[in-house]
């Protein structure tokens, strides 16, 4: 099982809040809150845009494939720099083949198959855990 | 349900996306635009996204679909006003939007469409009576 925690070592969490992702409007709200936190953490416009876009992709996956779930937003500090960590969690069907799901162009729905791989490219750290029948958790960190 | 307004601008249609679009709104826009292109025989569609803070794979797909459907209806789609940070992010996301033309702003987008209308007129040998309508 390809599980890897990211940024767990000596990281301080300064704020943390959980958002429900149950509808398209929740995806919009989640994006807006990520933007607020990214600005607060001093992100440049490009870095803000990158993490908001990654959040949008992951929130939509949580809704569409995971049947809804939550997003945890944390402002973090590793002693040298500030960052934003996002954790998306659902209790949906899980992803049977993570490698395949991450590859560009693979979709089991009607998408472009870019969301997961794109979110990974847009983040500095990325980890995914998924157990068939139990759900999926994706964590990303973007540093300032 | 909210709808995004579609304006007629000569022989083109102009859509200005001003809100953080949720998915239903995006789907409604696609349908409304298709109907309007057919109803007005528009030759171009300008989509102004200068207010959009992000373009993700969903919005990207919507833009691509609109461009593809317009093309079938003989209209050209030009996406205008993409913010630089959005353009940088789109490339990293992996979204190249091969079927979508882009221009810096509405004026330049309009110029692209006018040029195409003129070229069509020339190829049909209609250029000389183009102003007689
Ligand atoms: N939370 C999840 N639960 C279950 N399956 C998922 C989840 N997230 C992604 N997947 C699976 O991984 C595939 C790839 O996801 P990805 O986001 O890359 O593409 P997509 O959502 O299909 O299309 P796009 O994001 O480009 O619109 C999905 O089609 C789906 O099968
Ligand atoms: Mg997706």
Short mmCIF file of C-alpha atoms and ligand atoms in Angstrom, two decimals:
data_model
loop_
_atom_site.label_atom_id
_atom_site.label_comp_id
_atom_site.label_asym_id
_atom_site.label_seq_id
_atom_site.Cartn_x
_atom_site.Cartn_y
_atom_site.Cartn_z
CA UNK A 1 0.00 0.00 0.00
CA UNK A 2 1.73 3.19 -1.13
CA UNK A 3 1.29 5.26 2.00
CA UNK A 4 3.66 8.09 2.75
CA UNK A 5 3.07 10.92 5.18
CA UNK A 6 4.32 14.28 4.10
CA UNK A 7 5.88 16.99 6.14
CA UNK A 8 5.18 15.29 9.45
CA UNK A 9 8.62 15.99 10.88
CA UNK A 10 8.87 19.03 13.16
CA UNK A 11 6.04 20.90 11.55
CA UNK A 12 3.96 23.38 13.52
CA UNK A 13 0.31 23.75 12.63
CA UNK A 14 -0.83 27.31 13.24
CA UNK A 15 -4.46 27.10 12.11
CA UNK A 16 -6.64 24.22 11.12
CA UNK A 17 -10.22 23.96 9.95
CA UNK A 18 -12.40 21.32 8.34
CA UNK A 19 -14.81 21.84 5.43
CA UNK A 20 -17.55 19.54 4.30
CA UNK A 21 -17.56 18.77 0.59
CA UNK A 22 -21.06 17.66 -0.28
CA UNK A 23 -22.04 19.83 -3.25
CA UNK A 24 -20.68 21.94 -6.06
CA UNK A 25 -21.18 25.02 -3.92
CA UNK A 26 -18.99 23.43 -1.24
CA UNK A 27 -16.23 23.04 -3.84
CA UNK A 28 -16.45 26.79 -4.55
CA UNK A 29 -16.37 27.61 -0.83
CA UNK A 30 -13.43 25.29 -0.24
CA UNK A 31 -11.49 27.04 -3.01
CA UNK A 32 -12.25 30.44 -1.53
CA UNK A 33 -11.04 29.39 1.89
CA UNK A 34 -7.82 27.97 0.48
CA UNK A 35 -7.27 31.32 -1.19
CA UNK A 36 -7.77 33.16 2.13
CA UNK A 37 -5.23 30.93 3.86
CA UNK A 38 -2.73 31.10 1.00
CA UNK A 39 -2.82 34.90 1.09
CA UNK A 40 -2.49 34.85 4.86
CA UNK A 41 0.59 32.65 4.51
CA UNK A 42 2.20 35.20 2.22
CA UNK A 43 1.92 33.22 -1.04
CA UNK A 44 2.70 34.94 -4.33
CA UNK A 45 -0.13 35.22 -6.84
CA UNK A 46 1.21 32.29 -8.85
CA UNK A 47 1.56 30.09 -5.76
CA UNK A 48 -1.96 31.01 -4.65
CA UNK A 49 -3.29 30.11 -8.07
CA UNK A 50 -1.47 26.78 -8.04
CA UNK A 51 -2.74 25.61 -4.67
CA UNK A 52 -6.29 26.83 -5.32
CA UNK A 53 -6.32 24.96 -8.63
CA UNK A 54 -4.97 21.79 -6.98
CA UNK A 55 -7.62 22.14 -4.26
CA UNK A 56 -10.34 22.52 -6.86
CA UNK A 57 -9.27 19.31 -8.59
CA UNK A 58 -9.07 17.30 -5.38
CA UNK A 59 -12.32 18.69 -3.96
CA UNK A 60 -14.12 17.76 -7.15
CA UNK A 61 -12.71 14.23 -7.05
CA UNK A 62 -13.82 13.92 -3.42
CA UNK A 63 -17.32 14.92 -4.47
CA UNK A 64 -17.59 13.03 -7.76
CA UNK A 65 -15.82 9.79 -7.03
CA UNK A 66 -15.68 9.70 -3.25
CA UNK A 67 -19.35 10.56 -2.83
CA UNK A 68 -18.46 13.61 -0.73
CA UNK A 69 -16.12 14.04 2.20
CA UNK A 70 -14.03 16.66 3.93
CA UNK A 71 -11.15 19.02 3.34
CA UNK A 72 -8.82 19.90 6.20
CA UNK A 73 -6.91 23.15 5.70
CA UNK A 74 -3.84 23.73 7.84
CA UNK A 75 -1.41 26.59 7.88
CA UNK A 76 1.94 25.03 8.68
CA UNK A 77 5.45 26.15 9.51
CA UNK A 78 8.51 23.92 9.43
CA UNK A 79 10.76 26.45 11.14
CA UNK A 80 12.17 27.72 7.86
CA UNK A 81 9.07 28.52 5.84
CA UNK A 82 5.33 28.72 5.93
CA UNK A 83 3.00 26.59 3.89
CA UNK A 84 -0.54 25.38 3.43
CA UNK A 85 -1.39 21.72 3.86
CA UNK A 86 -4.67 20.31 2.54
CA UNK A 87 -6.09 16.89 3.32
CA UNK A 88 -9.06 15.54 1.36
CA UNK A 89 -10.80 12.53 2.79
CA UNK A 90 -13.76 10.45 1.73
CA UNK A 91 -15.33 7.10 2.60
CA UNK A 92 -16.08 6.24 -1.00
CA UNK A 93 -15.12 3.24 -3.13
CA UNK A 94 -11.38 3.95 -3.07
CA UNK A 95 -8.97 3.77 -5.99
CA UNK A 96 -8.03 0.25 -7.10
CA UNK A 97 -4.92 1.29 -9.04
CA UNK A 98 -3.31 4.51 -7.79
CA UNK A 99 -0.53 4.52 -10.41
CA UNK A 100 -3.08 4.39 -13.17
CA UNK A 101 -5.30 7.03 -11.53
CA UNK A 102 -2.29 9.36 -11.33
CA UNK A 103 -1.36 8.98 -14.97
CA UNK A 104 -2.49 11.79 -17.23
CA UNK A 105 -5.44 10.94 -19.38
CA UNK A 106 -6.85 8.15 -17.23
CA UNK A 107 -10.45 8.75 -16.19
CA UNK A 108 -13.17 6.38 -15.08
CA UNK A 109 -15.73 9.14 -15.56
CA UNK A 110 -16.04 11.66 -18.35
CA UNK A 111 -13.10 13.81 -17.31
CA UNK A 112 -9.78 14.61 -18.92
CA UNK A 113 -7.96 12.50 -16.34
CA UNK A 114 -5.75 15.41 -15.36
CA UNK A 115 -6.93 16.27 -11.87
CA UNK A 116 -4.91 13.91 -9.71
CA UNK A 117 -1.64 14.11 -11.64
CA UNK A 118 -2.11 17.84 -12.09
CA UNK A 119 -2.69 18.39 -8.36
CA UNK A 120 0.53 16.49 -7.71
CA UNK A 121 2.50 18.68 -10.13
CA UNK A 122 1.03 21.83 -8.62
CA UNK A 123 2.09 20.85 -5.09
CA UNK A 124 5.48 20.60 -3.39
CA UNK A 125 4.47 17.47 -1.50
CA UNK A 126 1.82 14.93 -2.35
CA UNK A 127 0.64 11.71 -0.74
CA UNK A 128 -2.30 9.45 -1.35
CA UNK A 129 -3.73 6.52 0.57
CA UNK A 130 -6.66 4.57 -0.73
CA UNK A 131 -8.25 1.34 0.37
CA UNK A 132 -10.80 -0.29 -1.87
CA UNK A 133 -14.21 -0.13 -0.22
CA UNK A 134 -13.01 2.21 2.53
CA UNK A 135 -12.12 5.50 0.97
CA UNK A 136 -9.37 7.80 -0.15
CA UNK A 137 -7.14 10.37 1.51
CA UNK A 138 -5.00 12.82 -0.43
CA UNK A 139 -2.65 15.28 1.26
CA UNK A 140 -0.77 18.08 -0.43
CA UNK A 141 1.55 20.80 0.83
CA UNK A 142 2.57 23.94 -0.97
CA UNK A 143 5.36 25.99 0.59
CA UNK A 144 5.71 29.71 0.30
CA UNK B 1 -30.99 29.22 -11.43
CA UNK B 2 -28.45 31.89 -12.38
CA UNK B 3 -27.39 32.20 -15.97
CA UNK B 4 -24.36 33.90 -17.49
CA UNK B 5 -25.50 36.62 -19.93
CA UNK B 6 -24.54 36.31 -23.59
CA UNK B 7 -24.25 39.57 -25.55
CA UNK B 8 -24.37 39.98 -29.30
CA UNK B 9 -21.49 42.06 -30.65
CA UNK B 10 -21.77 42.41 -34.41
CA UNK B 11 -21.53 38.91 -35.80
CA UNK B 12 -19.95 37.60 -32.62
CA UNK B 13 -21.21 36.63 -29.18
CA UNK B 14 -19.53 37.90 -26.03
CA UNK B 15 -19.62 36.08 -22.72
CA UNK B 16 -17.99 37.62 -19.68
CA UNK B 17 -17.45 35.18 -16.89
CA UNK B 18 -17.52 37.17 -13.70
CA UNK B 19 -18.24 34.71 -10.96
CA UNK B 20 -16.45 31.82 -9.41
CA UNK B 21 -18.40 29.38 -11.54
CA UNK B 22 -19.88 26.32 -10.00
CA UNK B 23 -20.37 23.30 -12.17
CA UNK B 24 -24.07 23.65 -12.91
CA UNK B 25 -23.54 27.19 -14.16
CA UNK B 26 -20.79 26.01 -16.49
CA UNK B 27 -23.04 23.36 -17.99
CA UNK B 28 -25.89 25.86 -18.44
CA UNK B 29 -23.52 28.24 -20.24
CA UNK B 30 -22.50 25.53 -22.66
CA UNK B 31 -26.12 24.84 -23.53
CA UNK B 32 -27.14 28.50 -23.76
CA UNK B 33 -24.22 29.35 -26.02
CA UNK B 34 -24.88 26.50 -28.39
CA UNK B 35 -28.53 27.56 -28.74
CA UNK B 36 -27.56 31.18 -29.27
CA UNK B 37 -24.93 30.41 -31.92
CA UNK B 38 -27.52 28.46 -33.84
CA UNK B 39 -30.21 31.13 -33.41
CA UNK B 40 -28.03 34.11 -34.42
CA UNK B 41 -25.70 32.41 -36.92
CA UNK B 42 -22.84 34.03 -35.02
CA UNK B 43 -19.40 33.60 -36.61
CA UNK B 44 -17.42 34.00 -33.42
CA UNK B 45 -17.63 33.53 -29.68
CA UNK B 46 -15.52 35.60 -27.32
CA UNK B 47 -15.21 34.27 -23.80
CA UNK B 48 -13.72 36.80 -21.43
CA UNK B 49 -12.15 35.02 -18.45
CA UNK B 50 -10.20 37.98 -17.06
CA UNK B 51 -12.17 37.78 -13.82
CA UNK B 52 -11.40 34.09 -13.27
CA UNK B 53 -8.85 33.40 -10.56
CA UNK B 54 -8.38 29.82 -11.60
CA UNK B 55 -9.12 27.54 -14.51
CA UNK B 56 -9.20 23.90 -13.47
CA UNK B 57 -9.75 20.79 -15.57
CA UNK B 58 -13.51 21.22 -15.34
CA UNK B 59 -13.56 24.78 -16.68
CA UNK B 60 -10.88 23.82 -19.19
CA UNK B 61 -13.06 21.04 -20.48
CA UNK B 62 -16.00 23.43 -20.72
CA UNK B 63 -13.95 25.88 -22.82
CA UNK B 64 -12.77 23.04 -25.03
CA UNK B 65 -16.34 21.75 -25.51
CA UNK B 66 -17.65 25.18 -26.36
CA UNK B 67 -14.88 25.61 -28.94
CA UNK B 68 -15.60 22.21 -30.45
CA UNK B 69 -19.36 22.72 -30.68
CA UNK B 70 -18.91 26.26 -32.08
CA UNK B 71 -16.63 24.93 -34.76
CA UNK B 72 -19.25 22.47 -35.88
CA UNK B 73 -21.71 25.38 -36.07
CA UNK B 74 -19.15 27.38 -38.09
CA UNK B 75 -18.22 29.82 -35.35
CA UNK B 76 -14.77 30.40 -33.91
CA UNK B 77 -14.17 30.57 -30.16
CA UNK B 78 -11.55 32.90 -28.73
CA UNK B 79 -10.81 32.90 -25.00
CA UNK B 80 -9.62 36.33 -23.93
CA UNK B 81 -8.07 37.90 -20.87
CA UNK B 82 -6.50 34.87 -19.22
CA UNK B 83 -4.45 36.04 -16.25
CA UNK B 84 -0.73 35.22 -16.41
CA UNK B 85 -0.85 33.25 -13.14
CA UNK B 86 -3.72 31.20 -14.57
CA UNK B 87 -1.79 30.51 -17.78
CA UNK B 88 1.28 29.33 -15.81
CA UNK B 89 -0.88 27.07 -13.66
CA UNK B 90 -2.76 25.62 -16.62
CA UNK B 91 0.45 24.47 -18.24
CA UNK B 92 1.59 22.76 -15.05
CA UNK B 93 -1.81 21.17 -14.63
CA UNK B 94 -1.28 19.67 -18.07
CA UNK B 95 -4.15 21.42 -19.79
CA UNK B 96 -3.04 22.69 -23.18
CA UNK B 97 -6.47 23.47 -24.66
CA UNK B 98 -5.39 22.60 -28.21
CA UNK B 99 -8.75 23.48 -29.72
CA UNK B 100 -9.07 26.89 -28.10
CA UNK B 101 -7.73 30.13 -29.56
CA UNK B 102 -6.66 32.79 -27.11
CA UNK B 103 -6.14 36.55 -27.27
CA UNK B 104 -4.91 39.10 -24.78
CA UNK B 105 -8.13 41.08 -24.53
CA UNK B 106 -11.57 41.54 -26.04
CA UNK B 107 -10.36 43.97 -28.75
CA UNK B 108 -7.72 41.59 -30.03
CA UNK B 109 -10.11 38.67 -29.83
CA UNK B 110 -12.65 40.62 -31.83
CA UNK B 111 -9.98 41.45 -34.40
CA UNK B 112 -9.21 37.73 -34.79
CA UNK B 113 -12.85 36.98 -35.43
CA UNK B 114 -13.32 39.89 -37.86
CA UNK B 115 -10.31 38.72 -39.81
CA UNK B 116 -11.85 35.31 -40.11
CA UNK B 117 -15.17 36.71 -41.28
CA UNK B 118 -13.36 38.77 -43.93
CA UNK B 119 -11.31 35.77 -45.05
CA UNK B 120 -14.49 33.73 -45.42
CA UNK B 121 -16.07 36.50 -47.43
CA UNK B 122 -13.04 36.67 -49.73
CA UNK B 123 -13.03 32.93 -50.26
CA UNK B 124 -16.68 33.10 -51.24
CA UNK B 125 -15.97 36.06 -53.51
CA UNK B 126 -18.30 38.23 -51.50
CA UNK B 127 -15.89 40.83 -50.26
CA UNK B 128 -17.08 43.58 -52.57
CA UNK B 129 -20.73 43.50 -51.61
CA UNK B 130 -20.00 42.91 -47.95
CA UNK B 131 -20.89 46.48 -47.04
CA UNK B 132 -24.07 46.60 -49.09
CA UNK B 133 -26.30 44.73 -46.63
N1 LIG C 1 -11.55 10.33 -4.22
C1 LIG C 1 -11.59 9.38 -5.16
N2 LIG C 1 -12.26 8.22 -4.94
C2 LIG C 1 -12.31 7.25 -5.89
N3 LIG C 1 -11.72 7.34 -7.10
C3 LIG C 1 -11.04 8.47 -7.38
C4 LIG C 1 -10.94 9.53 -6.44
N4 LIG C 1 -10.18 10.51 -7.01
C5 LIG C 1 -9.84 10.07 -8.23
N5 LIG C 1 -10.36 8.84 -8.47
C6 LIG C 1 -10.16 8.03 -9.68
O1 LIG C 1 -9.01 8.48 -10.37
C7 LIG C 1 -9.32 8.82 -11.72
C8 LIG C 1 -8.44 9.96 -12.17
O2 LIG C 1 -8.74 11.16 -11.44
P1 LIG C 1 -8.39 12.56 -12.10
O3 LIG C 1 -8.83 13.63 -11.18
O4 LIG C 1 -6.96 12.54 -12.50
O5 LIG C 1 -9.25 12.57 -13.43
P2 LIG C 1 -10.83 12.79 -13.61
O6 LIG C 1 -11.42 13.33 -12.37
O7 LIG C 1 -11.38 11.52 -14.14
O8 LIG C 1 -10.86 13.92 -14.74
P3 LIG C 1 -10.51 15.49 -14.53
O9 LIG C 1 -10.00 15.66 -13.15
O10 LIG C 1 -9.45 15.76 -15.55
O11 LIG C 1 -11.77 16.21 -14.80
C9 LIG C 1 -10.80 9.16 -11.67
O12 LIG C 1 -11.41 9.04 -12.93
C10 LIG C 1 -11.31 8.13 -10.66
O13 LIG C 1 -11.48 6.89 -11.26
MG1 LIG C 2 -10.65 14.92 -11.30
#
